[in-house]
Amino acid sequence: MSSFRKALKSRQKNHHERSQPGFRKHLGLLEKKKDYKLRADDYHKKQNTLAALRKKALEKNPDEFYHKMINAKLEDGVHTMKKGKTDEEEVMTEEQKKMMRTQDIGYVEMKRVAEAKKIERLKGELHLLDADGKQQNKHTFFVDSKKEVETFDLANHLNIPPELVDRVYNRPTLQTLETKSIMGAVEPRSIQKLARERKHQYRILSQRIDREKKMFVISQKIQTRKDLQDKTKKVKVKRETKNSAAIYKFETRRKR
């Protein structure tokens, strides 16, 4: 029986697909049924998609509105979201984003308190004077008549030399200068060196004040995001900015 099957199998011919005739070689390979099936399935899939979209468009509510209708635009046939605000209008700087991603509120608050202590210590050393030797606040003198206002002399009133009128620190009176010797630097080079050091200290103080303000804003924003995780109903009162966190008004709940 096995020999008969072998003889029958040897007499059978292998089936070969018909190739493209010679006069149609310029049209490429002859399409087979499996190729036609793939092309037909793809065509019907696209037709079904178009029919579904056409039906959805006919049944659409004309009053329907989505925010993406105004926040998205078509670029090269692809819907893309419109760019947000400019750099000046961004509510968070890159430094704030990095700090909020990597640190928690406890660490930020600890660093802020440390900066505040350093600021108070620097203010105590510099006596709240600016780098140029000019006080920011004003000193008002009161007199009895307009004539005294016209003839008012600050050096005579304070009993100091006219050369020290522009100073707001280290202004000894004439009596002090007559009775006591001068202490401290008196040479012009030493005075200039002290002025440069004082200016450097004020620059450091200004940087620390800015850093403390930034950390305060970051801690406020982190705390706000933690508060938003609460499921209590809330209403936004003020939008978030670079220099302040958003303000929300939460619904009052009576504690049991």
mmCIF file of N, CA and C in Angstrom, residues 152-238:
data_model
loop_
_atom_site.group_PDB
_atom_site.id
_atom_site.type_symbol
_atom_site.label_atom_id
_atom_site.label_comp_id
_atom_site.label_asym_id
_atom_site.label_seq_id
_atom_site.Cartn_x
_atom_site.Cartn_y
_atom_site.Cartn_z
ATOM 1 N N PHE A 152 17.642 126.633 57.656
ATOM 2 C CA PHE A 152 17.982 125.404 58.382
ATOM 3 C C PHE A 152 19.297 124.818 57.856
ATOM 4 N N ASP A 153 20.201 124.511 58.774
ATOM 5 C CA ASP A 153 21.491 123.917 58.435
ATOM 6 C C ASP A 153 21.606 122.595 59.184
ATOM 7 N N LEU A 154 21.687 121.503 58.426
ATOM 8 C CA LEU A 154 21.711 120.169 59.042
ATOM 9 C C LEU A 154 22.972 119.946 59.862
ATOM 10 N N ALA A 155 24.118 120.432 59.377
ATOM 11 C CA ALA A 155 25.371 120.229 60.108
ATOM 12 C C ALA A 155 25.337 120.929 61.469
ATOM 13 N N ASN A 156 24.825 122.166 61.503
ATOM 14 C CA ASN A 156 24.735 122.887 62.776
ATOM 15 C C ASN A 156 23.704 122.253 63.703
ATOM 16 N N HIS A 157 22.609 121.749 63.104
ATOM 17 C CA HIS A 157 21.566 121.151 63.923
ATOM 18 C C HIS A 157 22.047 119.870 64.594
ATOM 19 N N LEU A 158 22.805 119.046 63.870
ATOM 20 C CA LEU A 158 23.317 117.791 64.426
ATOM 21 C C LEU A 158 24.665 117.957 65.117
ATOM 22 N N ASN A 159 25.273 119.165 64.996
ATOM 23 C CA ASN A 159 26.560 119.451 65.605
ATOM 24 C C ASN A 159 27.635 118.499 65.079
ATOM 25 N N ILE A 160 27.687 118.393 63.745
ATOM 26 C CA ILE A 160 28.676 117.509 63.112
ATOM 27 C C ILE A 160 29.404 118.303 62.027
ATOM 28 N N PRO A 161 30.553 117.841 61.580
ATOM 29 C CA PRO A 161 31.253 118.529 60.480
ATOM 30 C C PRO A 161 30.440 118.425 59.181
ATOM 31 N N PRO A 162 30.507 119.440 58.320
ATOM 32 C CA PRO A 162 29.748 119.391 57.056
ATOM 33 C C PRO A 162 30.145 118.213 56.173
ATOM 34 N N GLU A 163 31.373 117.702 56.325
ATOM 35 C CA GLU A 163 31.814 116.583 55.483
ATOM 36 C C GLU A 163 31.087 115.283 55.810
ATOM 37 N N LEU A 164 30.481 115.203 57.006
ATOM 38 C CA LEU A 164 29.825 113.954 57.428
ATOM 39 C C LEU A 164 28.308 113.995 57.273
ATOM 40 N N VAL A 165 27.797 115.039 56.616
ATOM 41 C CA VAL A 165 26.342 115.171 56.494
ATOM 42 C C VAL A 165 25.752 114.034 55.651
ATOM 43 N N ASP A 166 26.437 113.639 54.600
ATOM 44 C CA ASP A 166 25.905 112.601 53.708
ATOM 45 C C ASP A 166 25.962 111.207 54.309
ATOM 46 N N ARG A 167 26.659 111.032 55.415
ATOM 47 C CA ARG A 167 26.732 109.720 56.045
ATOM 48 C C ARG A 167 25.485 109.443 56.870
ATOM 49 N N VAL A 168 25.169 108.166 56.983
ATOM 50 C CA VAL A 168 24.081 107.776 57.881
ATOM 51 C C VAL A 168 24.613 106.882 58.995
ATOM 52 N N TYR A 169 25.917 106.708 59.037
ATOM 53 C CA TYR A 169 26.543 105.913 60.090
ATOM 54 C C TYR A 169 27.885 106.560 60.417
ATOM 55 N N ASN A 170 28.369 106.310 61.621
ATOM 56 C CA ASN A 170 29.679 106.813 62.047
ATOM 57 C C ASN A 170 29.782 108.330 61.829
ATOM 58 N N ARG A 171 28.847 109.073 62.479
ATOM 59 C CA ARG A 171 28.857 110.537 62.387
ATOM 60 C C ARG A 171 29.125 111.120 63.783
ATOM 61 N N PRO A 172 30.363 111.188 64.197
ATOM 62 C CA PRO A 172 30.650 111.748 65.527
ATOM 63 C C PRO A 172 30.412 113.260 65.555
ATOM 64 N N THR A 173 30.021 113.741 66.684
ATOM 65 C CA THR A 173 29.774 115.177 66.831
ATOM 66 C C THR A 173 31.103 115.920 66.972
ATOM 67 N N LEU A 174 31.019 117.260 66.885
ATOM 68 C CA LEU A 174 32.232 118.083 67.027
ATOM 69 C C LEU A 174 32.844 117.932 68.406
ATOM 70 N N GLN A 175 32.009 117.809 69.403
ATOM 71 C CA GLN A 175 32.513 117.641 70.763
ATOM 72 C C GLN A 175 33.264 116.333 70.917
ATOM 73 N N THR A 176 32.738 115.249 70.277
ATOM 74 C CA THR A 176 33.417 113.950 70.339
ATOM 75 C C THR A 176 34.761 113.997 69.635
ATOM 76 N N LEU A 177 34.799 114.682 68.493
ATOM 77 C CA LEU A 177 36.054 114.781 67.757
ATOM 78 C C LEU A 177 37.106 115.586 68.525
ATOM 79 N N GLU A 178 36.664 116.564 69.327
ATOM 80 C CA GLU A 178 37.611 117.395 70.075
ATOM 81 C C GLU A 178 38.151 116.684 71.309
ATOM 82 N N THR A 179 37.329 115.842 71.900
ATOM 83 C CA THR A 179 37.727 115.232 73.176
ATOM 84 C C THR A 179 38.321 113.845 73.026
ATOM 85 N N LYS A 180 38.015 113.126 71.933
ATOM 86 C CA LYS A 180 38.477 111.747 71.794
ATOM 87 C C LYS A 180 39.296 111.593 70.523
ATOM 88 N N SER A 181 40.152 110.588 70.541
ATOM 89 C CA SER A 181 40.981 110.305 69.360
ATOM 90 C C SER A 181 40.207 109.428 68.380
ATOM 91 N N ILE A 182 40.609 109.492 67.118
ATOM 92 C CA ILE A 182 39.930 108.740 66.060
ATOM 93 C C ILE A 182 40.310 107.277 66.141
ATOM 94 N N MET A 183 39.320 106.399 66.133
ATOM 95 C CA MET A 183 39.529 104.954 66.163
ATOM 96 C C MET A 183 39.160 104.376 64.796
ATOM 97 N N GLY A 184 39.914 103.361 64.362
ATOM 98 C CA GLY A 184 39.579 102.699 63.097
ATOM 99 C C GLY A 184 40.474 103.167 61.975
ATOM 100 N N ALA A 185 40.032 102.821 60.761
ATOM 101 C CA ALA A 185 40.829 103.134 59.570
ATOM 102 C C ALA A 185 40.705 104.607 59.223
ATOM 103 N N VAL A 186 41.849 105.219 58.927
ATOM 104 C CA VAL A 186 41.868 106.626 58.542
ATOM 105 C C VAL A 186 42.516 106.838 57.188
ATOM 106 N N GLU A 187 43.266 105.864 56.715
ATOM 107 C CA GLU A 187 43.911 105.995 55.419
ATOM 108 C C GLU A 187 42.897 105.778 54.296
ATOM 109 N N PRO A 188 43.022 106.508 53.186
ATOM 110 C CA PRO A 188 42.064 106.349 52.079
ATOM 111 C C PRO A 188 42.010 104.924 51.531
ATOM 112 N N ARG A 189 43.168 104.241 51.467
ATOM 113 C CA ARG A 189 43.170 102.881 50.932
ATOM 114 C C ARG A 189 42.388 101.932 51.844
ATOM 115 N N SER A 190 42.570 102.087 53.148
ATOM 116 C CA SER A 190 41.835 101.234 54.092
ATOM 117 C C SER A 190 40.343 101.513 54.042
ATOM 118 N N ILE A 191 39.993 102.799 53.901
ATOM 119 C CA ILE A 191 38.577 103.154 53.826
ATOM 120 C C ILE A 191 37.925 102.561 52.576
ATOM 121 N N GLN A 192 38.637 102.601 51.442
ATOM 122 C CA GLN A 192 38.112 102.027 50.209
ATOM 123 C C GLN A 192 37.946 100.509 50.323
ATOM 124 N N LYS A 193 38.903 99.866 50.984
ATOM 125 C CA LYS A 193 38.811 98.424 51.181
ATOM 126 C C LYS A 193 37.599 98.059 52.031
ATOM 127 N N LEU A 194 37.373 98.814 53.082
ATOM 128 C CA LEU A 194 36.204 98.562 53.930
ATOM 129 C C LEU A 194 34.904 98.801 53.159
ATOM 130 N N ALA A 195 34.896 99.804 52.285
ATOM 131 C CA ALA A 195 33.698 100.078 51.492
ATOM 132 C C ALA A 195 33.407 98.932 50.530
ATOM 133 N N ARG A 196 34.485 98.377 49.925
ATOM 134 C CA ARG A 196 34.284 97.234 49.022
ATOM 135 C C ARG A 196 33.753 96.018 49.781
ATOM 136 N N GLU A 197 34.288 95.766 50.969
ATOM 137 C CA GLU A 197 33.806 94.634 51.764
ATOM 138 C C GLU A 197 32.348 94.822 52.173
ATOM 139 N N ARG A 198 32.019 96.065 52.541
ATOM 140 C CA ARG A 198 30.638 96.344 52.936
ATOM 141 C C ARG A 198 29.688 96.154 51.749
ATOM 142 N N LYS A 199 30.106 96.580 50.564
ATOM 143 C CA LYS A 199 29.288 96.408 49.364
ATOM 144 C C LYS A 199 29.095 94.931 49.034
ATOM 145 N N HIS A 200 30.163 94.149 49.222
ATOM 146 C CA HIS A 200 30.065 92.712 48.984
ATOM 147 C C HIS A 200 29.080 92.065 49.956
ATOM 148 N N GLN A 201 29.114 92.493 51.216
ATOM 149 C CA GLN A 201 28.185 91.947 52.209
ATOM 150 C C GLN A 201 26.732 92.280 51.865
ATOM 151 N N TYR A 202 26.507 93.489 51.361
ATOM 152 C CA TYR A 202 25.146 93.857 50.978
ATOM 153 C C TYR A 202 24.665 93.054 49.771
ATOM 154 N N ARG A 203 25.584 92.755 48.867
ATOM 155 C CA ARG A 203 25.212 91.923 47.719
ATOM 156 C C ARG A 203 24.821 90.512 48.176
ATOM 157 N N ILE A 204 25.573 89.972 49.120
ATOM 158 C CA ILE A 204 25.235 88.646 49.663
ATOM 159 C C ILE A 204 23.886 88.698 50.375
ATOM 160 N N LEU A 205 23.646 89.787 51.123
ATOM 161 C CA LEU A 205 22.369 89.931 51.822
ATOM 162 C C LEU A 205 21.204 89.971 50.835
ATOM 163 N N SER A 206 21.356 90.702 49.739
ATOM 164 C CA SER A 206 20.301 90.781 48.731
ATOM 165 C C SER A 206 20.033 89.420 48.101
ATOM 166 N N GLN A 207 21.087 88.651 47.815
ATOM 167 C CA GLN A 207 20.908 87.320 47.238
ATOM 168 C C GLN A 207 20.191 86.390 48.205
ATOM 169 N N ARG A 208 20.534 86.466 49.478
ATOM 170 C CA ARG A 208 19.883 85.596 50.456
ATOM 171 C C ARG A 208 18.412 85.961 50.641
ATOM 172 N N ILE A 209 18.103 87.252 50.567
ATOM 173 C CA ILE A 209 16.698 87.666 50.679
ATOM 174 C C ILE A 209 15.886 87.133 49.502
ATOM 175 N N ASP A 210 16.452 87.219 48.294
ATOM 176 C CA ASP A 210 15.765 86.678 47.113
ATOM 177 C C ASP A 210 15.584 85.164 47.231
ATOM 178 N N ARG A 211 16.623 84.470 47.711
ATOM 179 C CA ARG A 211 16.527 83.020 47.849
ATOM 180 C C ARG A 211 15.459 82.632 48.874
ATOM 181 N N GLU A 212 15.379 83.379 49.958
ATOM 182 C CA GLU A 212 14.371 83.082 50.983
ATOM 183 C C GLU A 212 12.957 83.300 50.452
ATOM 184 N N LYS A 213 12.776 84.335 49.648
ATOM 185 C CA LYS A 213 11.459 84.586 49.053
ATOM 186 C C LYS A 213 11.067 83.466 48.101
ATOM 187 N N LYS A 214 12.024 82.990 47.276
ATOM 188 C CA LYS A 214 11.736 81.903 46.335
ATOM 189 C C LYS A 214 11.359 80.622 47.073
ATOM 190 N N MET A 215 12.079 80.316 48.147
ATOM 191 C CA MET A 215 11.762 79.112 48.911
ATOM 192 C C MET A 215 10.402 79.210 49.582
ATOM 193 N N PHE A 216 10.040 80.405 50.024
ATOM 194 C CA PHE A 216 8.718 80.585 50.620
ATOM 195 C C PHE A 216 7.618 80.323 49.593
ATOM 196 N N VAL A 217 7.808 80.812 48.359
ATOM 197 C CA VAL A 217 6.829 80.585 47.300
ATOM 198 C C VAL A 217 6.740 79.097 46.966
ATOM 199 N N ILE A 218 7.898 78.412 46.908
ATOM 200 C CA ILE A 218 7.900 76.980 46.593
ATOM 201 C C ILE A 218 7.160 76.194 47.670
ATOM 202 N N SER A 219 7.416 76.493 48.941
ATOM 203 C CA SER A 219 6.726 75.777 50.020
ATOM 204 C C SER A 219 5.226 76.027 49.979
ATOM 205 N N GLN A 220 4.823 77.247 49.619
ATOM 206 C CA GLN A 220 3.400 77.548 49.507
ATOM 207 C C GLN A 220 2.755 76.736 48.386
ATOM 208 N N LYS A 221 3.440 76.606 47.241
ATOM 209 C CA LYS A 221 2.897 75.848 46.121
ATOM 210 C C LYS A 221 2.818 74.356 46.429
ATOM 211 N N ILE A 222 3.830 73.823 47.115
ATOM 212 C CA ILE A 222 3.792 72.411 47.492
ATOM 213 C C ILE A 222 2.641 72.151 48.450
ATOM 214 N N GLN A 223 2.458 73.035 49.430
ATOM 215 C CA GLN A 223 1.362 72.875 50.385
ATOM 216 C C GLN A 223 0.012 72.967 49.699
ATOM 217 N N THR A 224 -0.112 73.865 48.723
ATOM 218 C CA THR A 224 -1.373 73.986 47.983
ATOM 219 C C THR A 224 -1.683 72.714 47.224
ATOM 220 N N ARG A 225 -0.667 72.108 46.583
ATOM 221 C CA ARG A 225 -0.901 70.858 45.852
ATOM 222 C C ARG A 225 -1.283 69.720 46.792
ATOM 223 N N LYS A 226 -0.739 69.718 47.998
ATOM 224 C CA LYS A 226 -1.140 68.705 48.971
ATOM 225 C C LYS A 226 -2.579 68.916 49.425
ATOM 226 N N ASP A 227 -2.950 70.176 49.613
ATOM 227 C CA ASP A 227 -4.324 70.463 50.034
ATOM 228 C C ASP A 227 -5.336 70.102 48.951
ATOM 229 N N LEU A 228 -4.925 70.203 47.682
ATOM 230 C CA LEU A 228 -5.847 69.887 46.593
ATOM 231 C C LEU A 228 -6.160 68.405 46.504
ATOM 232 N N GLN A 229 -5.362 67.553 47.140
ATOM 233 C CA GLN A 229 -5.657 66.128 47.140
ATOM 234 C C GLN A 229 -6.866 65.784 47.990
ATOM 235 N N ASP A 230 -7.278 66.716 48.840
ATOM 236 C CA ASP A 230 -8.483 66.512 49.634
ATOM 237 C C ASP A 230 -9.713 66.539 48.720
ATOM 238 N N LYS A 231 -10.674 65.685 48.986
ATOM 239 C CA LYS A 231 -11.860 65.564 48.144
ATOM 240 C C LYS A 231 -12.930 66.596 48.472
ATOM 241 N N THR A 232 -12.620 67.516 49.375
ATOM 242 C CA THR A 232 -13.598 68.563 49.709
ATOM 243 C C THR A 232 -13.805 69.489 48.509
ATOM 244 N N LYS A 233 -15.038 69.944 48.330
ATOM 245 C CA LYS A 233 -15.333 70.860 47.234
ATOM 246 C C LYS A 233 -14.565 72.160 47.431
ATOM 247 N N LYS A 234 -14.039 72.675 46.331
ATOM 248 C CA LYS A 234 -13.210 73.870 46.420
ATOM 249 C C LYS A 234 -13.450 74.771 45.219
ATOM 250 N N VAL A 235 -13.174 76.058 45.378
ATOM 251 C CA VAL A 235 -13.306 77.041 44.307
ATOM 252 C C VAL A 235 -12.018 77.851 44.251
ATOM 253 N N LYS A 236 -11.472 78.019 43.050
ATOM 254 C CA LYS A 236 -10.239 78.799 42.908
ATOM 255 C C LYS A 236 -10.573 80.285 43.005
ATOM 256 N N VAL A 237 -9.906 80.965 43.930
ATOM 257 C CA VAL A 237 -10.128 82.391 44.148
ATOM 258 C C VAL A 237 -9.094 83.223 43.388
ATOM 259 N N LYS A 238 -7.854 82.751 43.373
ATOM 260 C CA LYS A 238 -6.773 83.492 42.718
ATOM 261 C C LYS A 238 -5.870 82.511 41.988
#
